[in-house]
Amino acid sequence: SYELTQPPSVSVSPGQTATITCSGDKLGDKYVCWYQQKPGQSPVLVINEDSERRSGIPERFSGSNSGNTASLTISGTQAMDEADYYCQVWDTGAYIFGTGTKLTVL
Amino acid sequence: QLQMQESGPGLVRPSGTLSLTCAVSGGSISTNNWWSWVRQPPGKGLEWIGEMYHSGTTNYNSSLKSRVTISVDKFKNQLSLELKSVTAADTAVYYCARGGYCSGSSCFYYMDVWGKGSTVTVSS
């Protein structure tokens, strides 16, 4: 079955740029979306179709996807961005989630 | 604004059946969307369980397919989940979510509305 791999953790200083990667075989041939999940809360869709930012999501969030890697980039990271982030694709009739990345804003 | 709310027993005995419902408000379940269940074990990641279209068509995670049934009640505007023969490994927060849709020749697979989740513990 298809697998998506993310780094377990990423750390960033406030105001700096955070990049979270998602790796999968020929991932660039698929659409990737990204969810943000804060402790005790439901996931929130932030990016769909690789780079489409959802309504209400700050412009500092952006996405890209090429080759075997998709990326979620947060420019000018704020303390409120500290959360778990999951990538997701659709593959052969199933939703596949990435392993998840904990973003820490130090 | 569409809202979804899960409900059901918080404790299920091992080998029993987990049953949850998801009430959809602020919109109809009979739209051009699929409706999904996703779960998250304590401290772990997200796992898709399966989905249903209001017509009755279903797709299930192959790892759970033998134990899962998802149904839709269009009149009550709600989604239901049954998971049989549960074990401690099924302990998780269970979410319902509005899933993908097709428009013309294009289909889009993401979950844009989620319930708050229902915590289910499997224990004797």
Tab-separated table of C-alpha atoms in Angstrom:
chain	number	residue	atom	x	y	z
A	1	SER	CA	0.000	0.000	0.000
A	2	TYR	CA	1.043	3.589	-0.556
A	3	GLU	CA	3.038	5.295	2.196
A	4	LEU	CA	3.742	8.917	3.042
A	5	THR	CA	6.728	9.748	5.224
A	6	GLN	CA	7.164	12.943	7.229
A	7	PRO	CA	9.898	13.984	9.670
A	8	PRO	CA	8.668	13.386	13.246
A	9	SER	CA	9.588	16.889	14.324
A	10	VAL	CA	10.624	20.282	12.989
A	11	SER	CA	11.754	23.219	15.105
A	12	VAL	CA	11.732	26.864	14.080
A	13	SER	CA	12.342	30.214	15.720
A	14	PRO	CA	9.536	32.788	15.692
A	15	GLY	CA	9.592	34.842	12.507
A	16	GLN	CA	11.633	32.279	10.610
A	17	THR	CA	10.525	29.935	7.830
A	18	ALA	CA	9.453	26.388	8.621
A	19	THR	CA	9.365	23.691	5.962
A	20	ILE	CA	7.649	20.360	6.536
A	21	THR	CA	8.208	17.655	3.948
A	22	CYS	CA	6.118	14.690	2.865
A	23	SER	CA	7.708	11.937	0.804
A	24	GLY	CA	6.112	9.243	-1.323
A	25	ASP	CA	6.711	7.361	-4.528
A	26	LYS	CA	5.937	9.618	-7.510
A	27	LEU	CA	4.106	11.924	-5.127
A	28	GLY	CA	4.209	14.713	-7.698
A	29	ASP	CA	1.703	12.746	-9.774
A	30	LYS	CA	-0.869	13.040	-7.025
A	31	TYR	CA	-2.646	15.928	-5.339
A	32	VAL	CA	-1.470	16.529	-1.776
A	33	CYS	CA	-3.340	18.309	0.975
A	34	TRP	CA	-2.192	19.378	4.441
A	35	TYR	CA	-3.931	19.436	7.821
A	36	GLN	CA	-3.012	21.291	10.996
A	37	GLN	CA	-3.979	19.737	14.320
A	38	LYS	CA	-3.513	21.512	17.624
A	39	PRO	CA	-3.612	19.555	20.923
A	40	GLY	CA	-7.095	18.373	21.802
A	41	GLN	CA	-8.583	19.715	18.572
A	42	SER	CA	-9.784	18.281	15.276
A	43	PRO	CA	-7.610	18.525	12.173
A	44	VAL	CA	-8.060	21.637	10.062
A	45	LEU	CA	-7.517	21.595	6.313
A	46	VAL	CA	-4.969	24.291	5.427
A	47	ILE	CA	-3.859	23.403	1.884
A	48	ASN	CA	-5.583	21.343	-0.825
A	49	GLU	CA	-4.524	20.415	-4.381
A	50	ASP	CA	-0.845	20.871	-3.490
A	51	SER	CA	-0.919	24.648	-3.080
A	52	GLU	CA	-4.481	25.944	-2.730
A	53	ARG	CA	-4.749	27.734	0.585
A	54	ARG	CA	-8.131	27.383	2.274
A	55	SER	CA	-10.284	30.356	3.103
A	56	GLY	CA	-9.262	31.860	6.418
A	57	ILE	CA	-5.778	30.336	6.371
A	58	PRO	CA	-3.034	32.974	6.677
A	59	GLU	CA	-0.980	33.787	3.598
A	60	ARG	CA	2.167	32.643	5.378
A	61	PHE	CA	1.091	29.047	4.650
A	62	SER	CA	2.025	27.711	1.217
A	63	GLY	CA	2.456	24.328	-0.424
A	64	SER	CA	4.305	22.720	-3.297
A	65	ASN	CA	4.658	19.239	-4.767
A	66	SER	CA	7.136	17.814	-7.248
A	67	GLY	CA	8.945	14.554	-7.856
A	68	ASN	CA	8.739	12.437	-4.714
A	69	THR	CA	8.345	15.261	-2.211
A	70	ALA	CA	5.633	17.706	-1.191
A	71	SER	CA	6.326	20.598	1.139
A	72	LEU	CA	4.344	22.804	3.470
A	73	THR	CA	6.097	26.113	4.081
A	74	ILE	CA	5.220	28.545	6.835
A	75	SER	CA	6.841	31.931	6.363
A	76	GLY	CA	7.247	34.203	9.365
A	77	THR	CA	6.204	31.390	11.701
A	78	GLN	CA	4.203	32.447	14.745
A	79	ALA	CA	3.755	30.777	18.099
A	80	MET	CA	0.165	29.960	17.156
A	81	ASP	CA	1.452	27.752	14.317
A	82	GLU	CA	2.839	25.224	16.801
A	83	ALA	CA	0.888	22.053	16.014
A	84	ASP	CA	1.001	18.642	14.363
A	85	TYR	CA	0.834	18.671	10.579
A	86	TYR	CA	-0.294	15.814	8.337
A	87	CYS	CA	-0.080	15.422	4.576
A	88	GLN	CA	-2.696	13.349	2.749
A	89	VAL	CA	-3.289	11.889	-0.683
A	90	TRP	CA	-5.866	9.685	-2.366
A	91	ASP	CA	-4.479	6.429	-3.724
A	92	THR	CA	-6.346	3.506	-5.319
A	93	GLY	CA	-9.597	4.161	-3.532
A	94	ALA	CA	-8.274	5.156	-0.124
A	95	TYR	CA	-7.224	8.242	1.791
A	96	ILE	CA	-3.610	7.957	2.912
A	97	PHE	CA	-2.261	10.165	5.697
A	98	GLY	CA	1.367	10.950	6.312
A	99	THR	CA	3.071	9.957	9.536
A	100	GLY	CA	2.736	13.476	10.942
A	101	THR	CA	5.192	16.196	11.954
A	102	LYS	CA	5.241	18.064	15.225
A	103	LEU	CA	6.168	21.696	14.607
A	104	THR	CA	7.756	23.405	17.591
A	105	VAL	CA	8.167	27.164	17.622
A	106	LEU	CA	11.038	27.882	20.004
B	1	GLN	CA	-22.097	26.649	7.975
B	2	LEU	CA	-21.858	22.879	7.952
B	3	GLN	CA	-21.199	21.262	11.313
B	4	MET	CA	-20.662	17.662	12.291
B	5	GLN	CA	-20.980	16.096	15.729
B	6	GLU	CA	-20.080	12.567	16.752
B	7	SER	CA	-21.828	10.706	19.558
B	8	GLY	CA	-21.782	7.260	21.074
B	9	PRO	CA	-20.576	5.173	24.012
B	10	GLY	CA	-17.185	6.130	25.378
B	11	LEU	CA	-16.439	2.601	26.601
B	12	VAL	CA	-16.743	-0.639	24.647
B	13	ARG	CA	-15.918	-4.126	25.905
B	14	PRO	CA	-13.310	-6.201	24.066
B	15	SER	CA	-14.867	-8.359	21.319
B	16	GLY	CA	-17.897	-6.063	21.315
B	17	THR	CA	-19.132	-3.664	18.646
B	18	LEU	CA	-18.272	0.018	18.540
B	19	SER	CA	-21.173	2.126	17.285
B	20	LEU	CA	-21.029	5.854	16.603
B	21	THR	CA	-23.264	8.347	14.871
B	22	CYS	CA	-22.399	11.672	13.305
B	23	ALA	CA	-25.088	14.328	13.076
B	24	VAL	CA	-24.711	16.738	10.179
B	25	SER	CA	-26.246	20.192	10.560
B	26	GLY	CA	-26.224	23.336	8.463
B	27	GLY	CA	-26.338	21.344	5.249
B	28	SER	CA	-27.599	18.160	3.652
B	29	ILE	CA	-25.815	14.844	3.652
B	30	SER	CA	-27.327	14.224	0.218
B	31	THR	CA	-24.898	16.497	-1.550
B	32	ASN	CA	-22.168	15.662	-4.034
B	33	ASN	CA	-19.771	14.674	-1.253
B	34	TRP	CA	-18.461	11.530	0.310
B	35	TRP	CA	-18.637	11.251	4.107
B	36	SER	CA	-15.746	9.721	6.015
B	37	TRP	CA	-14.720	8.318	9.373
B	38	VAL	CA	-11.147	8.828	10.593
B	39	ARG	CA	-9.600	7.695	13.854
B	40	GLN	CA	-6.581	8.668	15.918
B	41	PRO	CA	-5.173	6.385	18.648
B	42	PRO	CA	-3.755	8.182	21.679
B	43	GLY	CA	-0.511	9.936	20.779
B	44	LYS	CA	-0.555	8.603	17.230
B	45	GLY	CA	-1.435	9.745	13.725
B	46	LEU	CA	-4.594	9.808	11.644
B	47	GLU	CA	-6.049	6.659	10.087
B	48	TRP	CA	-8.842	6.720	7.522
B	49	ILE	CA	-11.527	4.126	8.249
B	50	GLY	CA	-13.858	4.482	5.306
B	51	GLU	CA	-16.433	6.603	3.514
B	52	MET	CA	-19.928	6.523	2.113
B	53	TYR	CA	-21.846	8.402	-0.565
B	54	HIS	CA	-25.495	9.156	0.108
B	55	SER	CA	-26.427	6.694	-2.651
B	56	GLY	CA	-25.058	3.903	-0.454
B	57	THR	CA	-21.734	3.318	-2.168
B	58	THR	CA	-18.889	2.692	0.278
B	59	ASN	CA	-15.096	2.535	0.317
B	60	TYR	CA	-13.232	1.037	3.267
B	61	ASN	CA	-9.654	0.897	4.475
B	62	SER	CA	-8.522	-2.564	3.446
B	63	SER	CA	-7.025	-3.175	6.896
B	64	LEU	CA	-10.421	-2.698	8.578
B	65	LYS	CA	-12.803	-3.748	5.824
B	66	SER	CA	-13.790	-7.074	7.370
B	67	ARG	CA	-14.985	-5.371	10.576
B	68	VAL	CA	-16.417	-2.031	9.432
B	69	THR	CA	-19.834	-0.901	8.290
B	70	ILE	CA	-20.614	2.718	7.422
B	71	SER	CA	-24.153	3.810	6.706
B	72	VAL	CA	-26.040	7.006	5.976
B	73	ASP	CA	-29.524	7.978	7.108
B	74	LYS	CA	-30.625	10.679	4.689
B	75	PHE	CA	-33.802	11.417	6.637
B	76	LYS	CA	-31.966	11.980	9.915
B	77	ASN	CA	-29.074	13.610	8.052
B	78	GLN	CA	-26.540	11.492	9.866
B	79	LEU	CA	-23.674	9.113	9.285
B	80	SER	CA	-23.018	5.965	11.293
B	81	LEU	CA	-20.046	3.730	12.012
B	82	GLU	CA	-19.979	0.164	13.291
B	83	LEU	CA	-16.728	-1.608	14.093
B	84	LYS	CA	-17.035	-5.234	15.181
B	85	SER	CA	-14.810	-7.463	17.296
B	86	VAL	CA	-12.943	-4.566	18.860
B	87	THR	CA	-9.700	-4.855	20.799
B	88	ALA	CA	-7.614	-2.406	22.793
B	89	ALA	CA	-5.956	-1.403	19.505
B	90	ASP	CA	-9.240	0.202	18.472
B	91	THR	CA	-9.047	2.687	21.338
B	92	ALA	CA	-8.967	6.089	19.662
B	93	VAL	CA	-10.653	9.398	19.008
B	94	TYR	CA	-13.088	8.835	16.151
B	95	TYR	CA	-13.847	11.708	13.787
B	96	CYS	CA	-16.439	12.100	11.078
B	97	ALA	CA	-15.571	14.408	8.204
B	98	ARG	CA	-16.934	15.698	4.929
B	99	GLY	CA	-14.795	14.181	2.238
B	100	GLY	CA	-14.168	14.401	-1.440
B	101	TYR	CA	-16.405	15.160	-4.375
B	102	CYS	CA	-16.395	15.060	-8.133
B	103	SER	CA	-17.206	17.986	-10.394
B	104	GLY	CA	-17.433	17.243	-14.073
B	105	SER	CA	-14.503	15.026	-14.952
B	106	SER	CA	-12.419	16.076	-11.935
B	107	CYS	CA	-12.484	14.606	-8.455
B	108	PHE	CA	-11.073	16.173	-5.307
B	109	TYR	CA	-10.055	14.153	-2.295
B	110	TYR	CA	-9.711	16.106	0.923
B	111	MET	CA	-11.682	16.520	4.167
B	112	ASP	CA	-12.762	20.099	4.712
B	113	VAL	CA	-15.196	19.829	7.631
B	114	TRP	CA	-14.526	17.718	10.726
B	115	GLY	CA	-16.459	16.894	13.855
B	116	LYS	CA	-14.921	17.479	17.265
B	117	GLY	CA	-14.295	13.781	17.731
B	118	SER	CA	-15.596	11.078	20.040
B	119	THR	CA	-13.220	9.274	22.389
B	120	VAL	CA	-13.748	5.526	22.523
B	121	THR	CA	-11.910	3.271	24.935
B	122	VAL	CA	-11.940	-0.499	24.540
B	123	SER	CA	-11.533	-2.072	27.948
B	124	SER	CA	-13.121	-4.621	30.224
